Amino acid sequence: TTTLSTFTTSSIMGKGGDAVPASHKASVNQKITWDEVKKHVTPNDAWVVHNHKVYDISNWHEHPGGGVIFTHAGDDMTDIFAAFHAPGSQNLMKKFYIGDVVAETLPKDAQQIAFEKGYRDLRSKLITMGMFKSNKLFYV
């Protein structure tokens, strides 16, 4: 049996991982349901999911891309993150990590999961082919 801990909005509000109180640091790495993730949809209270991990990005207005980061609050941002960030960028997300999403609560149907897999496979093939490598001569 899995015991689920839920975070309350008031307990972890703030600038992502930087603002998680010391008392909550020990409880980071909790199991969080999708229903809980979906409650955190505003810039002041924003959680996102990347590769089944939950991140609190609340009030992170200094994000290099601006407020666009909040467009996926309360949702999975795995594919959109991959489209706009360099490989290795996910390492910078560690300070915002608060737990893992419970897979059994995933709100996606088989068709959506197959679509995402196809997209990710295509992106991997394009990377392998070098399609995302820039050529400095292009700008000359």
PDB file of C-alpha atoms in Angstrom:
ATOM      1  CA  THR A   1       0.000   0.000   0.000  1.00  0.00           C
ATOM      2  CA  THR A   2       1.322   3.420  -0.943  1.00  0.00           C
ATOM      3  CA  THR A   3       0.874   6.230   1.523  1.00  0.00           C
ATOM      4  CA  LEU A   4       0.503   9.575  -0.186  1.00  0.00           C
ATOM      5  CA  SER A   5       1.670  12.774   1.381  1.00  0.00           C
ATOM      6  CA  THR A   6       0.118  15.897   0.046  1.00  0.00           C
ATOM      7  CA  PHE A   7       1.608  19.323   0.303  1.00  0.00           C
ATOM      8  CA  THR A   8      -0.547  22.228   1.247  1.00  0.00           C
ATOM      9  CA  THR A   9      -0.298  25.418  -0.730  1.00  0.00           C
ATOM     10  CA  SER A  10       0.801  27.412   2.292  1.00  0.00           C
ATOM     11  CA  SER A  11       3.562  24.984   3.214  1.00  0.00           C
ATOM     12  CA  ILE A  12       5.671  25.290   0.073  1.00  0.00           C
ATOM     13  CA  MET A  13       4.690  28.525  -1.554  1.00  0.00           C
ATOM     14  CA  GLY A  14       7.495  30.630  -2.846  1.00  0.00           C
ATOM     15  CA  LYS A  15      10.301  30.559  -5.324  1.00  0.00           C
ATOM     16  CA  GLY A  16      10.452  26.860  -5.944  1.00  0.00           C
ATOM     17  CA  GLY A  17      13.039  24.865  -4.065  1.00  0.00           C
ATOM     18  CA  ASP A  18      14.760  27.994  -2.740  1.00  0.00           C
ATOM     19  CA  ALA A  19      11.726  28.770  -0.610  1.00  0.00           C
ATOM     20  CA  VAL A  20      10.949  25.308   0.704  1.00  0.00           C
ATOM     21  CA  PRO A  21      11.267  25.672   4.475  1.00  0.00           C
ATOM     22  CA  ALA A  22      13.958  23.596   6.172  1.00  0.00           C
ATOM     23  CA  SER A  23      11.230  21.628   7.937  1.00  0.00           C
ATOM     24  CA  HIS A  24       9.964  20.443   4.522  1.00  0.00           C
ATOM     25  CA  LYS A  25      13.383  19.566   3.088  1.00  0.00           C
ATOM     26  CA  ALA A  26      13.163  16.200   4.839  1.00  0.00           C
ATOM     27  CA  SER A  27       9.770  15.504   3.275  1.00  0.00           C
ATOM     28  CA  VAL A  28      10.891  16.308  -0.263  1.00  0.00           C
ATOM     29  CA  ASN A  29      10.745  13.237  -2.521  1.00  0.00           C
ATOM     30  CA  GLN A  30       7.140  12.564  -1.615  1.00  0.00           C
ATOM     31  CA  LYS A  31       4.597  10.793  -3.812  1.00  0.00           C
ATOM     32  CA  ILE A  32       2.164  13.330  -5.260  1.00  0.00           C
ATOM     33  CA  THR A  33      -1.040  12.579  -7.154  1.00  0.00           C
ATOM     34  CA  TRP A  34      -1.989  14.239 -10.442  1.00  0.00           C
ATOM     35  CA  ASP A  35      -5.063  15.669  -8.741  1.00  0.00           C
ATOM     36  CA  GLU A  36      -2.751  17.495  -6.334  1.00  0.00           C
ATOM     37  CA  VAL A  37      -0.493  18.735  -9.154  1.00  0.00           C
ATOM     38  CA  LYS A  38      -3.538  20.118 -11.008  1.00  0.00           C
ATOM     39  CA  LYS A  39      -4.363  22.374  -8.040  1.00  0.00           C
ATOM     40  CA  HIS A  40      -1.165  24.406  -8.517  1.00  0.00           C
ATOM     41  CA  VAL A  41      -1.863  26.418 -11.670  1.00  0.00           C
ATOM     42  CA  THR A  42      -1.074  30.073 -10.950  1.00  0.00           C
ATOM     43  CA  PRO A  43       2.253  31.913 -11.013  1.00  0.00           C
ATOM     44  CA  ASN A  44       2.017  32.315  -7.232  1.00  0.00           C
ATOM     45  CA  ASP A  45       1.407  28.593  -6.763  1.00  0.00           C
ATOM     46  CA  ALA A  46       2.845  26.687  -9.721  1.00  0.00           C
ATOM     47  CA  TRP A  47       3.849  23.041  -9.882  1.00  0.00           C
ATOM     48  CA  VAL A  48       4.992  21.316 -13.067  1.00  0.00           C
ATOM     49  CA  VAL A  49       5.872  17.739 -13.949  1.00  0.00           C
ATOM     50  CA  HIS A  50       8.959  16.719 -15.923  1.00  0.00           C
ATOM     51  CA  ASN A  51       9.642  13.022 -16.493  1.00  0.00           C
ATOM     52  CA  HIS A  52       7.280  12.053 -13.643  1.00  0.00           C
ATOM     53  CA  LYS A  53       9.016  14.382 -11.171  1.00  0.00           C
ATOM     54  CA  VAL A  54       7.174  17.325  -9.595  1.00  0.00           C
ATOM     55  CA  TYR A  55       8.758  20.761  -9.331  1.00  0.00           C
ATOM     56  CA  ASP A  56       7.527  23.820  -7.424  1.00  0.00           C
ATOM     57  CA  ILE A  57       8.276  26.828  -9.636  1.00  0.00           C
ATOM     58  CA  SER A  58       6.018  29.222  -7.722  1.00  0.00           C
ATOM     59  CA  ASN A  59       6.898  32.903  -8.159  1.00  0.00           C
ATOM     60  CA  TRP A  60       9.923  32.160 -10.338  1.00  0.00           C
ATOM     61  CA  HIS A  61       9.486  35.332 -12.375  1.00  0.00           C
ATOM     62  CA  GLU A  62      13.251  35.472 -12.997  1.00  0.00           C
ATOM     63  CA  HIS A  63      13.025  32.440 -15.322  1.00  0.00           C
ATOM     64  CA  PRO A  64      15.213  33.304 -18.349  1.00  0.00           C
ATOM     65  CA  GLY A  65      12.257  32.724 -20.679  1.00  0.00           C
ATOM     66  CA  GLY A  66       9.975  34.939 -18.605  1.00  0.00           C
ATOM     67  CA  GLY A  67       6.417  34.121 -17.582  1.00  0.00           C
ATOM     68  CA  VAL A  68       6.071  31.434 -20.248  1.00  0.00           C
ATOM     69  CA  ILE A  69       7.197  28.957 -17.599  1.00  0.00           C
ATOM     70  CA  PHE A  70       3.774  29.278 -15.948  1.00  0.00           C
ATOM     71  CA  THR A  71       1.854  28.161 -19.050  1.00  0.00           C
ATOM     72  CA  HIS A  72       2.267  24.535 -17.987  1.00  0.00           C
ATOM     73  CA  ALA A  73       1.579  25.041 -14.290  1.00  0.00           C
ATOM     74  CA  GLY A  74      -0.423  22.094 -13.018  1.00  0.00           C
ATOM     75  CA  ASP A  75       0.562  19.969 -16.015  1.00  0.00           C
ATOM     76  CA  ASP A  76       3.274  17.875 -17.653  1.00  0.00           C
ATOM     77  CA  MET A  77       5.961  20.025 -19.275  1.00  0.00           C
ATOM     78  CA  THR A  78       8.321  17.232 -20.352  1.00  0.00           C
ATOM     79  CA  ASP A  79       7.999  17.705 -24.113  1.00  0.00           C
ATOM     80  CA  ILE A  80       7.789  21.488 -24.166  1.00  0.00           C
ATOM     81  CA  PHE A  81      10.859  21.646 -21.922  1.00  0.00           C
ATOM     82  CA  ALA A  82      12.795  19.433 -24.338  1.00  0.00           C
ATOM     83  CA  ALA A  83      11.771  21.633 -27.267  1.00  0.00           C
ATOM     84  CA  PHE A  84      13.144  24.841 -25.756  1.00  0.00           C
ATOM     85  CA  HIS A  85      16.064  23.818 -23.545  1.00  0.00           C
ATOM     86  CA  ALA A  86      19.533  22.499 -24.234  1.00  0.00           C
ATOM     87  CA  PRO A  87      20.443  18.992 -23.100  1.00  0.00           C
ATOM     88  CA  GLY A  88      21.569  19.136 -19.505  1.00  0.00           C
ATOM     89  CA  SER A  89      19.262  22.029 -18.575  1.00  0.00           C
ATOM     90  CA  GLN A  90      17.220  19.696 -16.387  1.00  0.00           C
ATOM     91  CA  ASN A  91      20.168  19.623 -13.967  1.00  0.00           C
ATOM     92  CA  LEU A  92      19.268  23.203 -13.003  1.00  0.00           C
ATOM     93  CA  MET A  93      15.812  22.043 -11.930  1.00  0.00           C
ATOM     94  CA  LYS A  94      17.033  20.083  -8.902  1.00  0.00           C
ATOM     95  CA  LYS A  95      16.446  22.929  -6.461  1.00  0.00           C
ATOM     96  CA  PHE A  96      12.761  23.026  -7.452  1.00  0.00           C
ATOM     97  CA  TYR A  97      12.150  19.277  -6.991  1.00  0.00           C
ATOM     98  CA  ILE A  98       9.520  18.351  -4.407  1.00  0.00           C
ATOM     99  CA  GLY A  99       8.529  14.768  -5.246  1.00  0.00           C
ATOM    100  CA  ASP A 100       7.412  12.167  -7.751  1.00  0.00           C
ATOM    101  CA  VAL A 101       4.017  11.919  -9.381  1.00  0.00           C
ATOM    102  CA  VAL A 102       2.101   8.728  -8.646  1.00  0.00           C
ATOM    103  CA  ALA A 103       2.008   6.905 -12.001  1.00  0.00           C
ATOM    104  CA  GLU A 104      -1.299   5.219 -11.247  1.00  0.00           C
ATOM    105  CA  THR A 105      -2.985   8.642 -11.114  1.00  0.00           C
ATOM    106  CA  LEU A 106      -1.820   9.617 -14.628  1.00  0.00           C
ATOM    107  CA  PRO A 107      -4.759  11.294 -16.430  1.00  0.00           C
ATOM    108  CA  LYS A 108      -3.609  10.325 -19.935  1.00  0.00           C
ATOM    109  CA  ASP A 109      -5.284   7.740 -22.112  1.00  0.00           C
ATOM    110  CA  ALA A 110      -3.439   5.239 -24.313  1.00  0.00           C
ATOM    111  CA  GLN A 111      -3.781   7.446 -27.411  1.00  0.00           C
ATOM    112  CA  GLN A 112      -2.121  10.416 -25.668  1.00  0.00           C
ATOM    113  CA  ILE A 113       0.672   8.243 -24.309  1.00  0.00           C
ATOM    114  CA  ALA A 114       1.305   6.790 -27.800  1.00  0.00           C
ATOM    115  CA  PHE A 115       1.355  10.299 -29.307  1.00  0.00           C
ATOM    116  CA  GLU A 116       3.917  11.484 -26.748  1.00  0.00           C
ATOM    117  CA  LYS A 117       6.080   8.426 -27.330  1.00  0.00           C
ATOM    118  CA  GLY A 118       6.002   9.071 -31.092  1.00  0.00           C
ATOM    119  CA  TYR A 119       6.981  12.711 -30.570  1.00  0.00           C
ATOM    120  CA  ARG A 120       9.854  11.762 -28.266  1.00  0.00           C
ATOM    121  CA  ASP A 121      11.086   9.078 -30.660  1.00  0.00           C
ATOM    122  CA  LEU A 122      11.029  11.557 -33.555  1.00  0.00           C
ATOM    123  CA  ARG A 123      12.915  14.154 -31.529  1.00  0.00           C
ATOM    124  CA  SER A 124      15.573  11.573 -30.599  1.00  0.00           C
ATOM    125  CA  LYS A 125      16.028  10.645 -34.264  1.00  0.00           C
ATOM    126  CA  LEU A 126      16.367  14.296 -35.253  1.00  0.00           C
ATOM    127  CA  ILE A 127      18.995  14.842 -32.563  1.00  0.00           C
ATOM    128  CA  THR A 128      20.894  11.775 -33.759  1.00  0.00           C
ATOM    129  CA  MET A 129      20.792  13.152 -37.306  1.00  0.00           C
ATOM    130  CA  GLY A 130      22.285  16.431 -36.066  1.00  0.00           C
ATOM    131  CA  MET A 131      19.230  18.487 -36.959  1.00  0.00           C
ATOM    132  CA  PHE A 132      19.527  20.642 -33.833  1.00  0.00           C
ATOM    133  CA  LYS A 133      23.204  21.525 -34.317  1.00  0.00           C
ATOM    134  CA  SER A 134      23.655  25.062 -35.494  1.00  0.00           C
ATOM    135  CA  ASN A 135      26.052  26.089 -38.209  1.00  0.00           C
ATOM    136  CA  LYS A 136      27.770  29.411 -37.549  1.00  0.00           C
ATOM    137  CA  LEU A 137      28.178  29.928 -41.291  1.00  0.00           C
ATOM    138  CA  PHE A 138      24.405  30.269 -41.534  1.00  0.00           C
ATOM    139  CA  TYR A 139      24.657  33.640 -39.797  1.00  0.00           C
ATOM    140  CA  VAL A 140      27.466  35.012 -42.003  1.00  0.00           C
TER     141      VAL A 140
END
